Coordinates of C-alpha atoms in Angstrom, one line a residue:
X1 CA 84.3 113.0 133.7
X2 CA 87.4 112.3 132.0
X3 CA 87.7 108.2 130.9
X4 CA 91.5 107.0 131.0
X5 CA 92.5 105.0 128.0
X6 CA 94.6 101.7 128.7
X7 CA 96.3 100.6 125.7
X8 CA 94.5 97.3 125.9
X9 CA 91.7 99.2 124.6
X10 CA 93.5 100.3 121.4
X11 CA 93.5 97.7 118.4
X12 CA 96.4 95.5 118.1
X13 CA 98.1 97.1 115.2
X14 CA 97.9 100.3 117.2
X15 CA 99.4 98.9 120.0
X16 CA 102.6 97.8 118.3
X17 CA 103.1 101.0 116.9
X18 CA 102.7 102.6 120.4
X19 CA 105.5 100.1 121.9
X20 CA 107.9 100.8 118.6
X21 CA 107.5 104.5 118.7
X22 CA 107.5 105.1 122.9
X23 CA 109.3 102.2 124.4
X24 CA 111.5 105.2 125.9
X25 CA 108.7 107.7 126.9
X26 CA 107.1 110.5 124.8
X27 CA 109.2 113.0 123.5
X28 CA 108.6 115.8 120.3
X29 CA 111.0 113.5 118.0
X30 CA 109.2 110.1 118.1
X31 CA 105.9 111.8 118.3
X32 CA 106.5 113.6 115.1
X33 CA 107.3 110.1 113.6
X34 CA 104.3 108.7 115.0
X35 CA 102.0 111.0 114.2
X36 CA 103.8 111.0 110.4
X37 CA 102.7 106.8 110.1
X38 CA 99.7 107.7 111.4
X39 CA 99.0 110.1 108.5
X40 CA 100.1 107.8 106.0
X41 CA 97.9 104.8 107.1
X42 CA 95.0 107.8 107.2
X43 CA 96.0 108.7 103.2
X44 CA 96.3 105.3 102.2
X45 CA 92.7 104.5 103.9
X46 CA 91.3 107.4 101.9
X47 CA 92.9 106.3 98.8
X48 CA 91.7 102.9 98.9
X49 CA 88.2 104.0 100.0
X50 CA 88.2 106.5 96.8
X51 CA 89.3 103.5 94.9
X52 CA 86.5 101.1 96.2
X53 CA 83.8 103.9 95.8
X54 CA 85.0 104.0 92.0
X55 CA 85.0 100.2 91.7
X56 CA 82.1 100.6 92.9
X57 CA 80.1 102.8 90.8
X58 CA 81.5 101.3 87.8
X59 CA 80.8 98.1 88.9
X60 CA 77.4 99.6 89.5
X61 CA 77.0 101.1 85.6
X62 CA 78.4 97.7 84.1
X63 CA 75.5 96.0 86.4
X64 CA 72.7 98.2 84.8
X65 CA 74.3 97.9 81.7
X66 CA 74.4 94.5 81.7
X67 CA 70.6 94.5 83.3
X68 CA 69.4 96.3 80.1
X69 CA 71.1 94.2 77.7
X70 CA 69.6 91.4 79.0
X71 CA 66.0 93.1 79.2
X72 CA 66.3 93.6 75.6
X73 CA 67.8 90.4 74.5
X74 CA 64.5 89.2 76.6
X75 CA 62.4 91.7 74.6
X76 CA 63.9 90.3 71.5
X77 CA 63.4 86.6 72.5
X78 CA 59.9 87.5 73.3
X79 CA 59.4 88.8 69.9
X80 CA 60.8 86.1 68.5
X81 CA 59.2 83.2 70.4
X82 CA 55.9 85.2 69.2
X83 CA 56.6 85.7 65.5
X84 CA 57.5 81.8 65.7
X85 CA 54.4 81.3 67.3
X86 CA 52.8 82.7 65.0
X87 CA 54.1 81.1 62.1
X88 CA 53.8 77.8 63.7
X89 CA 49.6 78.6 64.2
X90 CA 49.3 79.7 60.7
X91 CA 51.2 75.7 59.4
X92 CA 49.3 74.7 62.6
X93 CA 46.2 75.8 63.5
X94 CA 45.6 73.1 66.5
X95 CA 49.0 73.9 68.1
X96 CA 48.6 74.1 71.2
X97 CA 51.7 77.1 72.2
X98 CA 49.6 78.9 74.8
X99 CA 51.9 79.5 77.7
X100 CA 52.9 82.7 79.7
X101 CA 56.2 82.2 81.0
X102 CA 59.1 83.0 78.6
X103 CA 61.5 80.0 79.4
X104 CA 58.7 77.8 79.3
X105 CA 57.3 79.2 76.1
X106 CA 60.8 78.6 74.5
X107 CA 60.9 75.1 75.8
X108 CA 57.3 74.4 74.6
X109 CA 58.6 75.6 71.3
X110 CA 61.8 73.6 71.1
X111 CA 59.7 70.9 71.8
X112 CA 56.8 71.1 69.2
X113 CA 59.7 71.8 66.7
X114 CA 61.3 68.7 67.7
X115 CA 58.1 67.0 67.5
X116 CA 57.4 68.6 64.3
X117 CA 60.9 67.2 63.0
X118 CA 60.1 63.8 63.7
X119 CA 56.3 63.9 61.9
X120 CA 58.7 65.4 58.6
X121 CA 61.3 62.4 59.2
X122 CA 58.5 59.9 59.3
X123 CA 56.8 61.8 56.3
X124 CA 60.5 61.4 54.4
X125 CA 60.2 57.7 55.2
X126 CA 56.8 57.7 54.1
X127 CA 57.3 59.6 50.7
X128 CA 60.6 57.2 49.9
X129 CA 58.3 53.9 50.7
X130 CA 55.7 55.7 48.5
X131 CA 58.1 56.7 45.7
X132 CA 59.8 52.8 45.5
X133 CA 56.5 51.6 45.4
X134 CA 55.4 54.2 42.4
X135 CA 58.4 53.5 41.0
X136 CA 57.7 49.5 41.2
X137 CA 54.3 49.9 40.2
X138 CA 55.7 52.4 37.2
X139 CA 57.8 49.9 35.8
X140 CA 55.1 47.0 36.2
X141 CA 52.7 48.9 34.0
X142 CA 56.3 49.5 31.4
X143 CA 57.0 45.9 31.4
X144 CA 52.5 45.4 30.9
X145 CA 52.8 47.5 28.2
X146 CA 55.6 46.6 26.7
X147 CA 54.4 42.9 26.7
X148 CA 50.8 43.9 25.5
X149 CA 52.1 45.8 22.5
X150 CA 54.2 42.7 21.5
X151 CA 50.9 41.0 21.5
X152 CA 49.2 43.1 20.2
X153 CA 51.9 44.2 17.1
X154 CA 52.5 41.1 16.3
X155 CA 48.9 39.9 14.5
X156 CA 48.8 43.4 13.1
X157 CA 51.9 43.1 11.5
X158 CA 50.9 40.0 9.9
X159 CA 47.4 41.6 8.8
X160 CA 49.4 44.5 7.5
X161 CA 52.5 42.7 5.7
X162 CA 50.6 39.9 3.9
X163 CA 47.7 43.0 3.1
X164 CA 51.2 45.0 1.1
X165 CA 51.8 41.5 -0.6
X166 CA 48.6 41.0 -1.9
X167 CA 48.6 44.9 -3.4
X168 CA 51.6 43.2 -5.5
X169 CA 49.1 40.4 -7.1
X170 CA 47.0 40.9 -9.8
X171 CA 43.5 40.8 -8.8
X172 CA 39.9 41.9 -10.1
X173 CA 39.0 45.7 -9.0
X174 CA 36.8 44.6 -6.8
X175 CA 38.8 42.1 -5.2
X176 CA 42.2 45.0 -5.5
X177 CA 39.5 47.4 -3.6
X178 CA 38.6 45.1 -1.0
X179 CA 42.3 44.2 0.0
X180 CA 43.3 48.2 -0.3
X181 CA 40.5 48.6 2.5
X182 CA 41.9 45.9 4.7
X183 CA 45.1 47.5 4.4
X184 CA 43.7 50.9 5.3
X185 CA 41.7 49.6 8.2
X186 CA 44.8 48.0 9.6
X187 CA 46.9 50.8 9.4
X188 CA 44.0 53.0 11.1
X189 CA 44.1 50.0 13.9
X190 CA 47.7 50.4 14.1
X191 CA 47.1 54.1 14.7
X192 CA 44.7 54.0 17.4
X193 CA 47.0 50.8 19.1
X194 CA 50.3 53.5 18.6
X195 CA 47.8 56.1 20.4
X196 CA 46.8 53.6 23.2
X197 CA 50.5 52.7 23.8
X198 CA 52.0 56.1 23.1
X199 CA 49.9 57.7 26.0
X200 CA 51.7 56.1 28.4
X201 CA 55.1 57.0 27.2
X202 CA 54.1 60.8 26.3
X203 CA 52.9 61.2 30.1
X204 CA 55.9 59.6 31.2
X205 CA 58.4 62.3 28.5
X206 CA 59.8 58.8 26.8
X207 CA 58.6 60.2 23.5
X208 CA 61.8 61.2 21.1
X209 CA 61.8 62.8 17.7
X210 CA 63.2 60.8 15.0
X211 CA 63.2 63.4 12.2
X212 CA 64.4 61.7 8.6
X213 CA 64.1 63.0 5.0
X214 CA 60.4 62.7 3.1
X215 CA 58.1 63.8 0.9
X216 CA 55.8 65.3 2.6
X217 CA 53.0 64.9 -0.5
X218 CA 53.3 61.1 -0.4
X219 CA 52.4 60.8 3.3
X220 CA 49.1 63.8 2.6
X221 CA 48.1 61.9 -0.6
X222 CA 48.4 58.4 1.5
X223 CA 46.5 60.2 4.1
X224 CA 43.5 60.9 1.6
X225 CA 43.3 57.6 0.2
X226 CA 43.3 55.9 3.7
X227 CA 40.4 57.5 4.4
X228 CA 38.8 57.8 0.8
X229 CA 36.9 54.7 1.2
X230 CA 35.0 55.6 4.9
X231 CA 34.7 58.7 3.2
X232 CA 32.7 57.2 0.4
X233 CA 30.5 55.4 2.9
X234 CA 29.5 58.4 4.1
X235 CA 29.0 60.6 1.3
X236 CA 31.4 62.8 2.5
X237 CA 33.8 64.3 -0.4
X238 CA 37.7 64.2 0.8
X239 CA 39.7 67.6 -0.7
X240 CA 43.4 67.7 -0.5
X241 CA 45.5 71.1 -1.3
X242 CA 49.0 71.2 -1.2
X243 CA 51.0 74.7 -1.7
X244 CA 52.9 74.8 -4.9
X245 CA 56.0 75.9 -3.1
X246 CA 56.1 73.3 -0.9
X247 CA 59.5 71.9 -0.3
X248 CA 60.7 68.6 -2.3
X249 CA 61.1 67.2 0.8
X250 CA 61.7 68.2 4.2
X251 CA 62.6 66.9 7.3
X252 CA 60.5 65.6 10.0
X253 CA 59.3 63.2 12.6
X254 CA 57.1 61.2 9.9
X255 CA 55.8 58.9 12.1
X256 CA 54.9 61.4 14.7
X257 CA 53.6 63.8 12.4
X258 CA 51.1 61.4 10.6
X259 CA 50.3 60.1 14.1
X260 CA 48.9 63.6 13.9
X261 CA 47.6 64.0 11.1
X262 CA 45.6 60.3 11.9
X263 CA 43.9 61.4 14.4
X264 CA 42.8 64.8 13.2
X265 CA 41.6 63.5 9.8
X266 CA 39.7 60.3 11.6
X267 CA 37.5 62.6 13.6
X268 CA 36.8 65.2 10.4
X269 CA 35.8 62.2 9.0
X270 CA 34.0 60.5 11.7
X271 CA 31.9 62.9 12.3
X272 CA 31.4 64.6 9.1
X273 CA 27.8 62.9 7.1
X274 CA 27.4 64.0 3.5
X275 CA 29.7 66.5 3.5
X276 CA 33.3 68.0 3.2
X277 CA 36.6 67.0 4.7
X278 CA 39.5 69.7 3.4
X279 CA 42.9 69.0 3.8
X280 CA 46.0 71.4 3.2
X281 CA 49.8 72.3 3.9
X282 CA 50.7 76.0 2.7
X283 CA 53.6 77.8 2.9
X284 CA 53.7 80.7 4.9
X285 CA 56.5 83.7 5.3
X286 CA 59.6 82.7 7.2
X287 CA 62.5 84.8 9.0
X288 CA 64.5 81.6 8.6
X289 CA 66.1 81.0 5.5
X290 CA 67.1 77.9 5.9
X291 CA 63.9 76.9 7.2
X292 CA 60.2 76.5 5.8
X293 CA 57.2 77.4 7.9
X294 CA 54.2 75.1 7.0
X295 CA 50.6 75.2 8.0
X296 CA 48.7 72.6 8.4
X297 CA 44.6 72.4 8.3
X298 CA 42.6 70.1 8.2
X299 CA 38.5 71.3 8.3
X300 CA 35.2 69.5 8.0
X301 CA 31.8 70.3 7.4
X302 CA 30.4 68.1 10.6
X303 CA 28.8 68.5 14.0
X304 CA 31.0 71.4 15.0
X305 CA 32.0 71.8 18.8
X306 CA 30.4 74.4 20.8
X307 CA 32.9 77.3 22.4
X308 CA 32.6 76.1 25.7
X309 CA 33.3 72.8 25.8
X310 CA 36.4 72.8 23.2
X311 CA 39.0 73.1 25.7
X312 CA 37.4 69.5 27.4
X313 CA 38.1 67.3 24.0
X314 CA 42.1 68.1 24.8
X315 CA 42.0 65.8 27.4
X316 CA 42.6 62.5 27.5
X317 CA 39.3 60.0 28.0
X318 CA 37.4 63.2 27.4
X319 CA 35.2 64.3 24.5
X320 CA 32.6 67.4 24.4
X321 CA 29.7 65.4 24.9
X322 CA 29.2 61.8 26.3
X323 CA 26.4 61.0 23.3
X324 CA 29.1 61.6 21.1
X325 CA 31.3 58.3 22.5
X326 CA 28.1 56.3 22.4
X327 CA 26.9 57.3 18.7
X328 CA 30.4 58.0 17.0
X329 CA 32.7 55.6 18.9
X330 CA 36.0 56.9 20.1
X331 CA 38.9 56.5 23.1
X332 CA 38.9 59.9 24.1
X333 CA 42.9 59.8 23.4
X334 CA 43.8 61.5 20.0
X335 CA 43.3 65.0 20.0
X336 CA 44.8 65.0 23.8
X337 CA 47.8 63.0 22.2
X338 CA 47.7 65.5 19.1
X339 CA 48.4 68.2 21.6
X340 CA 51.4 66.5 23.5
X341 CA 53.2 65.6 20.1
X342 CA 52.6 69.2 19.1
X343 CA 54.3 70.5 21.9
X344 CA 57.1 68.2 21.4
X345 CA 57.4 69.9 17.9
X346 CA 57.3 73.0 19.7
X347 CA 54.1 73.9 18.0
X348 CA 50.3 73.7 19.1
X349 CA 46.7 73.4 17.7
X350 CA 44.8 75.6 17.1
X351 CA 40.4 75.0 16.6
X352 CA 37.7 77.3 14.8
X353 CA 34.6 75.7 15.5
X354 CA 30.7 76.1 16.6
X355 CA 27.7 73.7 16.2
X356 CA 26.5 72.2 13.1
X357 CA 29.1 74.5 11.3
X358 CA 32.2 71.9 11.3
X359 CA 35.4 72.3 12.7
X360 CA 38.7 73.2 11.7
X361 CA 42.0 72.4 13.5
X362 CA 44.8 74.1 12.3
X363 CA 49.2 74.0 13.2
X364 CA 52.1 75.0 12.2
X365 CA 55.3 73.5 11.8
X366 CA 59.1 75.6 11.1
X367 CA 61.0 72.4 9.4
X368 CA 64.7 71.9 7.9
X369 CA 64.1 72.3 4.1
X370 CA 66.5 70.5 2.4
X371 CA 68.7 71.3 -0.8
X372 CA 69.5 69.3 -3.8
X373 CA 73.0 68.9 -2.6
X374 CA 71.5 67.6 0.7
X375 CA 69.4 65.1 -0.9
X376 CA 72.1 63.8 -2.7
X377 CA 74.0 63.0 0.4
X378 CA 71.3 62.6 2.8
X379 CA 69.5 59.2 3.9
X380 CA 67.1 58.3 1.0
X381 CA 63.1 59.1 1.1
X382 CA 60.8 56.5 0.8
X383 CA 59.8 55.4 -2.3
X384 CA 58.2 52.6 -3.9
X385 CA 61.1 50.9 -5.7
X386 CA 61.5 47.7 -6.9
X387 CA 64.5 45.7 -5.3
X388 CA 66.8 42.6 -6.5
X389 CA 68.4 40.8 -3.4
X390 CA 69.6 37.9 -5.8
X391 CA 72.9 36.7 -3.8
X392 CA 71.8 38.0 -1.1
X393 CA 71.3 35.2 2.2
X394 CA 69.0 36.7 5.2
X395 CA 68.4 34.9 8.5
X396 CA 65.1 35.8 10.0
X397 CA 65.1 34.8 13.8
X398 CA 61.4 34.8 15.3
X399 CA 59.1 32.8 17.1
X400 CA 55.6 33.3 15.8
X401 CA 54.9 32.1 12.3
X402 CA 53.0 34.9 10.8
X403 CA 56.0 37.3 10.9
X404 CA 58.4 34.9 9.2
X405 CA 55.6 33.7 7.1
X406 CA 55.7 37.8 6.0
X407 CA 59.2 38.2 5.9
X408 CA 60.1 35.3 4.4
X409 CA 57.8 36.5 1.8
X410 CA 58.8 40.1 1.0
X411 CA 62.4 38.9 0.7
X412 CA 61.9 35.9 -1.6
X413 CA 59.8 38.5 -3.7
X414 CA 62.9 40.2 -4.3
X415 CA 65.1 36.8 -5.0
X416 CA 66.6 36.7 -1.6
X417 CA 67.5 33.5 0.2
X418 CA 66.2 33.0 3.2
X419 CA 66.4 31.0 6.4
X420 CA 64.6 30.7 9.7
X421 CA 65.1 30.1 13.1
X422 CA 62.3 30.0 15.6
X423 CA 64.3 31.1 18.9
X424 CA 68.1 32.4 19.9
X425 CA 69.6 29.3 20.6
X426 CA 68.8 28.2 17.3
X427 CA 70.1 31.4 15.8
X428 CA 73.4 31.1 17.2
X429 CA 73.9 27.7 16.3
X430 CA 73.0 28.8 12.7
X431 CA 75.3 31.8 12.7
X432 CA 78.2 30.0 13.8
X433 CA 77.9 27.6 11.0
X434 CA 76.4 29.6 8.1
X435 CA 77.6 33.0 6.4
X436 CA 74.5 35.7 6.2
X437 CA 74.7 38.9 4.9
X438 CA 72.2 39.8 7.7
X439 CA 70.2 38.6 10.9
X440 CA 67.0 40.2 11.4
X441 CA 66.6 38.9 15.0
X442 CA 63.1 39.1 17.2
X443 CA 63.9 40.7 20.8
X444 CA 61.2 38.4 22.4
X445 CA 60.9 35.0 21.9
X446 CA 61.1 31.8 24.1
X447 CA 64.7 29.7 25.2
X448 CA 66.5 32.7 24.5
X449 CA 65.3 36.0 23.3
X450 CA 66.9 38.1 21.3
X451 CA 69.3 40.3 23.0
X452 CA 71.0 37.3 24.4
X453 CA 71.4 35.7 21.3
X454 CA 73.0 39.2 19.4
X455 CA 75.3 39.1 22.6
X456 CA 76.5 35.2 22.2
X457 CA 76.9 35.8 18.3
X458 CA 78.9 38.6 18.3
X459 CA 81.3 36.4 21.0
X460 CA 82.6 35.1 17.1
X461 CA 81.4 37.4 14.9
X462 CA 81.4 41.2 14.8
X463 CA 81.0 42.0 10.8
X464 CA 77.6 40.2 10.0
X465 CA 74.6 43.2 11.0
X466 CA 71.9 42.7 13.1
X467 CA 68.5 44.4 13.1
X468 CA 66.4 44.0 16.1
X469 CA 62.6 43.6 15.1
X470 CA 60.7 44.6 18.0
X471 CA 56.9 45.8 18.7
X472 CA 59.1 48.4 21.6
X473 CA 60.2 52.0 20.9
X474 CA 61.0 52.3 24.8
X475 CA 64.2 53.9 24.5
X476 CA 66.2 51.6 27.3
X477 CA 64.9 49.0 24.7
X478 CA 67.0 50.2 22.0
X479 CA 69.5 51.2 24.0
X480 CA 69.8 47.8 25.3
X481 CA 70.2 46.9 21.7
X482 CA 72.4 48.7 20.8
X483 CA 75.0 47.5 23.6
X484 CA 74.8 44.7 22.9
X485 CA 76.0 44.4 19.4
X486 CA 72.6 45.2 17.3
X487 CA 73.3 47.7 14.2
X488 CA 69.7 48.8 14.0
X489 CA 65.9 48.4 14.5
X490 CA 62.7 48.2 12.9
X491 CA 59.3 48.6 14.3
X492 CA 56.9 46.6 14.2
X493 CA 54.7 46.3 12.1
X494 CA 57.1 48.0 9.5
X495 CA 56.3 49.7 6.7
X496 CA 57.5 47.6 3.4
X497 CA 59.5 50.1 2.0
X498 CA 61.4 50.5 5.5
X499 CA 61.6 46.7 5.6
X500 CA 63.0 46.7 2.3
X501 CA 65.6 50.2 2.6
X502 CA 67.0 48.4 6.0
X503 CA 67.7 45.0 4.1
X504 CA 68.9 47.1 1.1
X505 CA 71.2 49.3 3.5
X506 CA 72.6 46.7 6.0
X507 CA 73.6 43.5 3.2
X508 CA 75.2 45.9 1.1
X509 CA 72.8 45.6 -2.1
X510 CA 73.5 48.7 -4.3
X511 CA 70.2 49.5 -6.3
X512 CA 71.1 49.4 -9.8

C-alpha cells in the first residue's frame, strides 16, 4: 500500500525549499538544483557531526584526564593529611584525629592546628609574662646584692684599712703578730664575701677581666704568709716554689687570679692536719714567643677526695661528703667559682687525688710577658713605696665614719690635707668654693649619693678628678660612672698601695 506524502508532513525548512525550487512544476533543471542543496545540507550535517564526535572524544580524554589528576592530587592529600597526622600524634599523643572522610579529616586538621596556634600564642604570652617577671625578680636580687655588699664592704674595709695602718706603728712582736693575723683574717673574709657576691655575677656572665702589670712572686709570697699562721695552728708546714725563669712581671687579672688561688690554698689548708701544703708556678714550653705558659699547683698532704665523687666538689653548695661541711666548715662555693674564673681565662683545673693521700689541683695559664721597654712605659706594679702628698688637698665625700676615719688617715700619713663631707650636697657646696686636687666621692650615701653629686659638680668644673669609691664592680655601675663625669674607681675595701697609686696618679704627685 502506497502512503501519499502531503507537504505538510515535511519539516518546515523543507517545505520552503520545495515552494522556492517547484513553484512552476518539476522539471530536470530545478530538480538538479534541489537535489544539489539537498547534498550540501547532507555534507555540512556530516561535517558537523564528524566535528561533534571529535569534540567529543577529546572532551571525553580531557575528562579522564582531569579525573586522574584529581585522584592523585587526592592520593597525595591523603598522604599528606596522614604524614601530618602522624606528626601531630607523635607532639600529641591525646589528639584525637580519628576520622574517615578526607574533607573532614582536612578540616579536623585545620582545626586542631588552629587550636594548636592559639595554646602557642597563649604560651608566647605566658613565656613574655614569665620572662618580665624573671627579669624583675633578676634585677631585685642585683639591686639586694648590690646593697648587701655595700653593707657588707663597708665594716671590712674599715677592719682591713685601720689593720694596714697599724702594720705602719711600731709595736712588740707579739702585738705586730697579732695585728698581721687580723689583717690576714680579714682579707680571707673579704675573699669568701668576693666569692659569695661573685657567684651571682659569674652565673649571670657579668664577670670582666681586668688584666694589669704585677709581680707575680709578691702576690704567691703574700699568699704563703696569709695562710702561714692557720698553718702553724695546725702543724701543717706551707712550701712555696717559684720557677727561676719566671717572668719579672706579667700580665694578668690579679684580683681574679688570687681569687683563685684563695680558694685553692684555703681548702689545702683546711683540710690538711700535721702535714704539707706545696705551692708552685713553673714555666713550661711555649709556641708563643711573646707569651709565657705557667703552671700552677698547689698540693696537700690531707684527706684526699675519692675518684668518684671529685667531679661533685665543682659544684656550687656541693662538697664530696656532707661530714666534711659539718667538721671542716665551708660554703660549698670556691672550687665551683675556681672553675668559672678558669674558664674565663680560657684555662681549667685539673685534680690528682684519692683518700688519705692529699690532693693536688693543678692549671695553667698562657700570659703576656712583658719586656723592659714595656715596663718602662706600662702602668706601674704594685709596690710598697713610701709617698709625700705635701701640697696636696683631697676631699673625701662619704657617709659612714669608719671609711673617712681610714682615709683620712692614710692620706695625712703621707702629709696630705684633707677634708670631709658626709653626703653630695655637701660635696658640691664644698667644690664650688674650695680648689682640690681630687674628690674621692662615695656612690651611696643619703641626701644625694654620689653619682648625682659628680653630675652637679662637673656643671662648673671639668678639670678637678673624681674617683668613685664603691663596694660595686657591676659593670652598668661603672659605666654609670663614668658618664657621668667620674675619672676612675676603686673598690672597696682597697688595697693601700692601690689607694695610694690612684691618689698619686690622679693629683698629679710625681714620686721623687
Amino acid at each position: 500500500m502506497t502512503t501519499k506524502l502531503q507537504q505538510s508532513d515535511f519539516a518546515p525548512t523543507l517545505n520552503k525549499q520545495i515552494d522556492r525550487y517547484f513553484s512552476t512544476g518539476v522539471n530536470e533543471e530545478n530538480l538538479s538544483a534541489f537535489l544539489k542543496v539537498v547534498n550540501e545540507t547532507y555534507q555540512w550535517f556530516e561535517r558537523d557531526k564528524l566535528l561533534s564526535e571529535h569534540a567529543y572524544a577529546v572532551s571525553e580524554k580531557e575528562y579522564q584526564d582531569a579525573v586522574s589528576h584529581l585522584e592523585s592530587q587526592h592520593d597525595i592529600i591523603r598522604q599528606s593529611v596522614g604524614l601530618l597526622k602522624d606528626a601531630i600524634q607523635r607532639i600529641d599523643k591525646n589528639a584525637n584525629l580519628n576520622i574517615d572522610d578526607a574533607e573532614a579529616e582536612i578540616i579536623n586538621v585545620v582545626r586542631y592546628l588552629n587550636k594548636q596556634l592559639e595554646v602557642q600564642r597563649n604560651l608566647e604570652e605566658q613565656l613574655i609574662v614569665s620572662k618580665e617577671f624573671a627579669e624583675k625578680a633578676a634585677q631585685v636580687k642585683s639591686d639586694f646584692l648590690s646593697v648587701m655588699s655595700h653593707e657588707i664592704k663597708t665594716p671590712l674595709n674599715a677592719i682591713i684599712g685601720l689593720s694596714h695602718l697599724l702594720q705602719q706603728q711600731q709595736f712588740t712582736h707579739e702585738q705586730a703578730r697579732n695585728i698581721n693575723a687580723l689583717h690576714a683574717a680579714a682579707e680571707n673574709l673579704l675573699s669568701l664575701v668576693n666569692d659569695i657576691l661573685d657567684f651571682n655575677k659569674i652565673e649571670e656572665g657579668k664577670i670582666q677581666l681586668a688584666p694589669r702589670m704585677v709581680d707575680l712572686r709578691v702576690i704567691l709570697n703574700n699568699l704563703k704568709y696569709a695562710y702561714a699562721l692557720k698553718a702553724n695552728e695546725k702543724q701543717t708546714i706551707i712550701k712555696l716554689t717559684i720557677d727561676e725563669n719566671l717572668p719579672a712581671h706579667i700580665l694578668v687579672d690579679d684580683v681574679r687570679l688570687n681569687q683563685v688561688l684563695h680558694n685553692l690554698m684555703s681548702n689545702a689548708v683546711k683540710f690538711t692536719n700535721k702535714g704539707q701544703v706545696w705551692l708552685s708556678v713553673m714555666v713550661e714550653p711555649s709556641s708563643n714567643e711573646e707569651h709565657v705558659q705557667l703552671r700552677f699547683c698547689i698540693k696537700d698532704s690531707g684527706i684526699g677526695i675519692a675518684k668518684e665523687k671529685q667531679h661533685l666538689i665543682f659544684d656550687h653548695f656541693t662538697q664530696a661528703d656532707s661530714n666534711i661541711t659539718r667538721q671542716y666548715g665551708g660554703s660549698g662555693l670556691g672550687l665551683s667559682i675556681v672553675k668559672r674564673i678558669l674558664q674565663l681565662m680560657n684555662s681549667h683545673i685539673d685534680l690528682q687525688s684519692a683518700p688519705g693521700k692529699g690532693a693536688a689541683f693543678s692549671f695553667v695559664l698562657s700570659l703576656p710577658a712583658l719586656v723592659a721597654g714595656e715596663l718602662q712605659n706600662g702602668p706601674k706594679p704594685d709596690k710598697k713605696l713610701q709617698h709625700d702628698f705635701s701640697g696636696i688637698n683631697v676631699l673625701v665625700v662619704d657617709d659612714i665614719e669608719f671609711n673617712v676615719m681610714v682615709a683620712e688617715q692614710m692620706l695625712t700619713n703621707c702629709n696630705a690635707s684633707c677634708s670631709h663631707a658626709n653626703d653630695g650636697i655637701e660635696a658640691v657646696k664644698m667644690a664650688r668654693a674650695n680648689h682640690f686636687d681630687l674628690i674621692l666621692m662615695d656612690l651611696q650615701m643619703p641626701q644625694m649619693d654620689g653619682f648625682e653629686a659628680t653630675r652637679r659638680i662637673r656643671e662648673f668644673n671639668t678639670t678637678t678628678p673624681v674617683v668613685a669609691l664603691t663596694a660595686s664592680s657591676e659593670p652598668e655601675v661603672i659605666i654609670k660612672a663614668k658618664v657621668l663625669g667620674m675619672d676612675d674607681y676603686l673598690m672597696k675595701p682597697f688595697n693601700p698601695n692601690d689607694f695610694y697609686n690612684m691618689v698619686a696618679h690622679y693629683s698629679g704627685y710625681v714620686r721623687g
